[in-house]
mmCIF file of C-alpha atoms in Angstrom:
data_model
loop_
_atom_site.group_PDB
_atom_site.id
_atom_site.type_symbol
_atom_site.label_atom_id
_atom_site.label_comp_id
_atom_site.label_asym_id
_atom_site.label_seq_id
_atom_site.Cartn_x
_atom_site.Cartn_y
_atom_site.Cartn_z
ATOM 1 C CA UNK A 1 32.816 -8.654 -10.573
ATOM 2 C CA UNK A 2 29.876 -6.222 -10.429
ATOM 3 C CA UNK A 3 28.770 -4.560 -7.871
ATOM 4 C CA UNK A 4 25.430 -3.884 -9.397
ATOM 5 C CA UNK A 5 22.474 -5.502 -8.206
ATOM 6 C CA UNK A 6 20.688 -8.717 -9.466
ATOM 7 C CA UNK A 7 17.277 -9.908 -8.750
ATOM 8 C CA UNK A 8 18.299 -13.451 -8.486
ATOM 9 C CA UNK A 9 20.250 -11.668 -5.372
ATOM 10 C CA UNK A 10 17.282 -10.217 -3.404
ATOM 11 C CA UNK A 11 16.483 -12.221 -0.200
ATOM 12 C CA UNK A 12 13.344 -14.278 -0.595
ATOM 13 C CA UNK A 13 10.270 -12.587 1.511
ATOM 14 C CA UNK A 14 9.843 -13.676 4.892
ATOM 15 C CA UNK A 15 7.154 -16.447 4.830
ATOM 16 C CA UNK A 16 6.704 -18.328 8.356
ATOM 17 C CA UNK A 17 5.453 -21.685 6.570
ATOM 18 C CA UNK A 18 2.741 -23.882 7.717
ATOM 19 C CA UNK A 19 3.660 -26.379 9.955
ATOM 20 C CA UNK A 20 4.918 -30.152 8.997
ATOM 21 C CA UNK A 21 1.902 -32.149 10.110
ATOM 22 C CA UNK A 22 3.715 -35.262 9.756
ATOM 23 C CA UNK A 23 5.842 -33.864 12.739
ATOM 24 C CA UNK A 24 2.613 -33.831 15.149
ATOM 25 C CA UNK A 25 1.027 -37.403 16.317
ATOM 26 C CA UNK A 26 -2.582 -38.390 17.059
ATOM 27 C CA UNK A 27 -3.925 -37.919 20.216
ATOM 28 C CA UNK A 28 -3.360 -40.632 23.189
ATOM 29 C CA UNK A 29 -5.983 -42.848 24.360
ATOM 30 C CA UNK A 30 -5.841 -40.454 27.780
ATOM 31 C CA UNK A 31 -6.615 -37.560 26.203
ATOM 32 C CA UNK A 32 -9.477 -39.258 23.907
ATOM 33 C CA UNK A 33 -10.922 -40.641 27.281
ATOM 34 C CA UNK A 34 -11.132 -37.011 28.485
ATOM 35 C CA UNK A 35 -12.591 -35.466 25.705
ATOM 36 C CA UNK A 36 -15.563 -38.501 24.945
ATOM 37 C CA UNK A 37 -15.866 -37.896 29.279
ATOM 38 C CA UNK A 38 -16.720 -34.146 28.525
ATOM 39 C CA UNK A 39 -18.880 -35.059 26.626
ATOM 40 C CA UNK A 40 -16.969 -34.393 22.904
ATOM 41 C CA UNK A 41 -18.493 -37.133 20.237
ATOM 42 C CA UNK A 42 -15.974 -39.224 18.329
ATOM 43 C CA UNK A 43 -16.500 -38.489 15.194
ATOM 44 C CA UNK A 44 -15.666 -34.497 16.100
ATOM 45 C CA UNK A 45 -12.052 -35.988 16.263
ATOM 46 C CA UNK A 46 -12.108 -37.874 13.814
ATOM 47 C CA UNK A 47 -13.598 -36.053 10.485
ATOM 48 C CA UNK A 48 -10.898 -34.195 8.360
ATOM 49 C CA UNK A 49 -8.970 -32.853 9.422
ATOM 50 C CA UNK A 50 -8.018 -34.725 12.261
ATOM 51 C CA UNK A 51 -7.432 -33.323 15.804
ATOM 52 C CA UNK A 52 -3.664 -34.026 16.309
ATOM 53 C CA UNK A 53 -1.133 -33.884 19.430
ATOM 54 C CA UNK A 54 1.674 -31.947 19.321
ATOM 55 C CA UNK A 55 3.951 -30.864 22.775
ATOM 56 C CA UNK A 56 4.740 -26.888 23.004
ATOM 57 C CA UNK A 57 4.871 -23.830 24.268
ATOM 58 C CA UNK A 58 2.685 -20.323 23.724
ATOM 59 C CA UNK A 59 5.367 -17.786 23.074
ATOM 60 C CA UNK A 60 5.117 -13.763 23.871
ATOM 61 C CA UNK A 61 3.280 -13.148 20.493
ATOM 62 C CA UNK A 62 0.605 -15.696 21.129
ATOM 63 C CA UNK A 63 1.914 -18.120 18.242
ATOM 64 C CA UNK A 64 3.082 -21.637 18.941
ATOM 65 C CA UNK A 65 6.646 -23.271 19.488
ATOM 66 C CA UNK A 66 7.279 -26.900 19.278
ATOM 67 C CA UNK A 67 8.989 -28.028 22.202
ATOM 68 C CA UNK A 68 9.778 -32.187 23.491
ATOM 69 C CA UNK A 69 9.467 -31.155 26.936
ATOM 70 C CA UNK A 70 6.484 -28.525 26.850
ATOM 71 C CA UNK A 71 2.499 -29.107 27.434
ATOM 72 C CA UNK A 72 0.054 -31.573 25.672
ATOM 73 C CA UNK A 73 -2.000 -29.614 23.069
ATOM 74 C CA UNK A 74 -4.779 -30.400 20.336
ATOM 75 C CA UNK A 75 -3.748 -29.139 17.163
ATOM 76 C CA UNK A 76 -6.535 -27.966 14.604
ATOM 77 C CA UNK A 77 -5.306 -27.486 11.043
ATOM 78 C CA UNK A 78 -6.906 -24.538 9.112
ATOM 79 C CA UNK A 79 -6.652 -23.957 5.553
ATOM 80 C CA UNK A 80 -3.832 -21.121 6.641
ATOM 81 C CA UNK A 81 -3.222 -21.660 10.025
ATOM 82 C CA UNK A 82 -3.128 -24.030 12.832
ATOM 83 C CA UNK A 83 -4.787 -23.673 15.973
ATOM 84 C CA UNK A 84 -3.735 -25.308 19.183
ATOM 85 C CA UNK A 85 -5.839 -25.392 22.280
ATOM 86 C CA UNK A 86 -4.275 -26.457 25.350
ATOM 87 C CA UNK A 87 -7.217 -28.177 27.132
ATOM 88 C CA UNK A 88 -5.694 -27.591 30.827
ATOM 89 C CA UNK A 89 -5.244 -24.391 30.837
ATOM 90 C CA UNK A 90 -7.803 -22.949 28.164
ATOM 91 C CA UNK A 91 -5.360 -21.477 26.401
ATOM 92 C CA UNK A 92 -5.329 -21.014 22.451
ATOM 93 C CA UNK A 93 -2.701 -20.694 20.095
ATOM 94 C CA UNK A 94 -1.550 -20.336 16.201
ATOM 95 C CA UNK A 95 1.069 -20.880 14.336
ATOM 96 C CA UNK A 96 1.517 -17.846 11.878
ATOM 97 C CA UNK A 97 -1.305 -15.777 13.435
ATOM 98 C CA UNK A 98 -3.594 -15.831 9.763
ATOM 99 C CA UNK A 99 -6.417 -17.268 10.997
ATOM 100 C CA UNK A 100 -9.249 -15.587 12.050
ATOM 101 C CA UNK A 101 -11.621 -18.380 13.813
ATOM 102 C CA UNK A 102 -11.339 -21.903 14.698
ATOM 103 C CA UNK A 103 -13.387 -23.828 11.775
ATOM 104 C CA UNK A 104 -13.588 -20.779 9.825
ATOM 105 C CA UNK A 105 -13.961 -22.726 6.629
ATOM 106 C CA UNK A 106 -17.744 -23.055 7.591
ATOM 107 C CA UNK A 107 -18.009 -19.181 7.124
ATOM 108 C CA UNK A 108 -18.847 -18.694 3.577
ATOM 109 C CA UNK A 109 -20.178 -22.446 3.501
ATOM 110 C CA UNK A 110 -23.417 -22.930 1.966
ATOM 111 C CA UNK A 111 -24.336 -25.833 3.801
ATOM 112 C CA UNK A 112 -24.083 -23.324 6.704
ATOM 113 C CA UNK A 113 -26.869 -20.964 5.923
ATOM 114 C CA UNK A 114 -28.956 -23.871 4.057
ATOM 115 C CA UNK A 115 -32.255 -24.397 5.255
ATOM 116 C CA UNK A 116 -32.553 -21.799 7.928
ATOM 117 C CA UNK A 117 -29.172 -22.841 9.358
ATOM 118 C CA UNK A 118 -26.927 -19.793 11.322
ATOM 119 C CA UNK A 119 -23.170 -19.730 12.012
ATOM 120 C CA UNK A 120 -22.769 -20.999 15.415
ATOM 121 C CA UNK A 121 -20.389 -19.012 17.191
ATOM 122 C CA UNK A 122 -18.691 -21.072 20.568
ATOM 123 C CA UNK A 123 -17.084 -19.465 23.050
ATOM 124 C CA UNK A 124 -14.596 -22.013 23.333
ATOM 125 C CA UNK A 125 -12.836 -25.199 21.692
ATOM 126 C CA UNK A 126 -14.554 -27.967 24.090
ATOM 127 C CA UNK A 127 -18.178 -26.191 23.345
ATOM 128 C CA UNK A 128 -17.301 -26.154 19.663
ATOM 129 C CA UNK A 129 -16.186 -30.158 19.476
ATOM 130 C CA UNK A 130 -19.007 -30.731 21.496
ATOM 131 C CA UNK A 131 -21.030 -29.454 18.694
ATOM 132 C CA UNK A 132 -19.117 -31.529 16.008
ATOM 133 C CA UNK A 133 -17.036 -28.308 14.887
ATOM 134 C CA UNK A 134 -20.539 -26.931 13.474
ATOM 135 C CA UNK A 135 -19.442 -23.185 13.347
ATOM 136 C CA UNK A 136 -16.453 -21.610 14.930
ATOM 137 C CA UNK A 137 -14.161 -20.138 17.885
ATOM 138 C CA UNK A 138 -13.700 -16.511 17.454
ATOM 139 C CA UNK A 139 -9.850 -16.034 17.757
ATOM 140 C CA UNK A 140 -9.589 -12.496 16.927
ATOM 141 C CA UNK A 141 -12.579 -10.278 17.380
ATOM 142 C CA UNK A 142 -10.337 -6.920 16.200
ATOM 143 C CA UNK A 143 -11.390 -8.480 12.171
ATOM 144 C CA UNK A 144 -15.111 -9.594 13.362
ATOM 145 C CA UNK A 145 -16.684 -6.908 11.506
ATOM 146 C CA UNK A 146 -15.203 -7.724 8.121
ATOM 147 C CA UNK A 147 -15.461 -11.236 8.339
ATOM 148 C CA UNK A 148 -18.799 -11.663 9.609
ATOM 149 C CA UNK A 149 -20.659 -8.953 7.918
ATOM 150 C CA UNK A 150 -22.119 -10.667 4.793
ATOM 151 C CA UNK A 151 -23.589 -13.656 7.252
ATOM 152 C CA UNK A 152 -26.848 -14.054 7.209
ATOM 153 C CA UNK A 153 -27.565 -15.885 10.135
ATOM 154 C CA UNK A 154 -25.240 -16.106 13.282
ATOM 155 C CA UNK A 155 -26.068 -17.585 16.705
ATOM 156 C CA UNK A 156 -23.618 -17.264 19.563
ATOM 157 C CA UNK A 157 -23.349 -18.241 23.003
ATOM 158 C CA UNK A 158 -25.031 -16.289 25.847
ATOM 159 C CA UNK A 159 -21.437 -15.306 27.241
ATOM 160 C CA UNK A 160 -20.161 -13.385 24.032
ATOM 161 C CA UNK A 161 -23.394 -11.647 23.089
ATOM 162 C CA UNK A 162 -21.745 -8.522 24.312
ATOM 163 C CA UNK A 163 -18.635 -8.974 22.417
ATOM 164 C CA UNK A 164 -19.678 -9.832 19.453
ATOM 165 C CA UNK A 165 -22.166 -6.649 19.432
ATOM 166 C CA UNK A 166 -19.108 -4.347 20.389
ATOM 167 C CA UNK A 167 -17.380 -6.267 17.383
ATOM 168 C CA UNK A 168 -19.818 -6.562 14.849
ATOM 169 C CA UNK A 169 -19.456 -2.569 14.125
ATOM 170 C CA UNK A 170 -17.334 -1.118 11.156
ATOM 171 C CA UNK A 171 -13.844 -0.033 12.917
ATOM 172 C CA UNK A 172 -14.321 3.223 11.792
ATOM 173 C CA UNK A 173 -16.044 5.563 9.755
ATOM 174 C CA UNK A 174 -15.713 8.455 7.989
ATOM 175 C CA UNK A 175 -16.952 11.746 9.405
ATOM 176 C CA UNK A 176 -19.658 12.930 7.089
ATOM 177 C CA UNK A 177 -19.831 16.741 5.700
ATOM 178 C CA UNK A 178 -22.620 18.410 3.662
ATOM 179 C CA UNK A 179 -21.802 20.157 0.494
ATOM 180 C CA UNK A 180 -24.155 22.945 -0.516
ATOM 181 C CA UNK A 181 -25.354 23.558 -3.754
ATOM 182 C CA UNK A 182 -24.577 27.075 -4.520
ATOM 183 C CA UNK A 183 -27.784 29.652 -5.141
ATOM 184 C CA UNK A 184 -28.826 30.079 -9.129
ATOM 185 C CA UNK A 185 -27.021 33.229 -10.403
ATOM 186 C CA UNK A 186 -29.618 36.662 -10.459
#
């Protein structure tokens, strides 16, 4: 036998997949109460893709872990991600850490900027289901700038002005240098 290597042999890259969403159920009638009682309108939770309910854990990196005896959270699927909020404690999570915003589908949207419209920016998931997921949930501001920089229109809430100014900045940029043009030869 050969000791040469194949490619059929090379490991396959590491890929964390997307989560089964079969494995996640629908919210229970308690939570539903809660959310319609904060004042959340049904059809926020009910428009594709439906809010689900899945029971978890944040780990250290900030990414989700399924686990039967862990907290109630609202899972939000993303085109690459999922996003779970866990409404008692605040806190937010992902699954594979590619996402960028909660709802960030609506970024490049048309419908968004149509007719005057702006890209609502919430400061959390409650204010944005309370708006009918019309715009997003910032989830890392570190990739603000290149995300949000072709938008036309954006209007956030009075809490993150601050942030999203610090944000909304190039991350870096070169340092400039001026070249002389040398003097006509005598």
């Amino acid at each position: 036998m050969s000791n040469r290597f194949r490619i059929d042999d090379a490991a396959p890259p590491l890929v964390i997949p997307y989560p089964n969403l079969a494995d996640y159920g629908r919210p229970s009638q308690q939570h539903i109460d809660w959310l319609l009682d904060c004042g959340v309108p049904l059809e926020a939770l009910t428009r594709p893709p439906l809010v689900l309910f899945a029971r978890g854990v944040m780990a250290h990196d900030g990414c989700f872990e399924n686990d039967a005896d862990g907290e109630a959270w609202l899972v939000f699927p993303e085109a690459t991600d999922c996003i779970f909020w866990q409404p008692r404690s605040g806190a937010v999570a992902c699954w594979n850490g590619r996402c960028f915003a909660l709802g960030e589908d609506v970024i490049h949207a048309a419908a968004t900027y149509g007719f005057g419209g702006c890209l609502n920016v919430f400061a959390n998931p409650l204010d944005w289901l309370r708006a009918k997921r019309d715009g997003i949930v910032i989830l890392n501001w570190n990739l603000t700038f290149n995300r949000l920089r072709d938008c036309p229109r954006i209007a956030i809430a009075e809490t993150l002005v601050n942030t999203l100014e610090r944000h909304l900045k190039p991350p870096r940029v070169p340092e400039i240098f001026v070249l002389r043009q040398q003097e006509a030869a005598e």
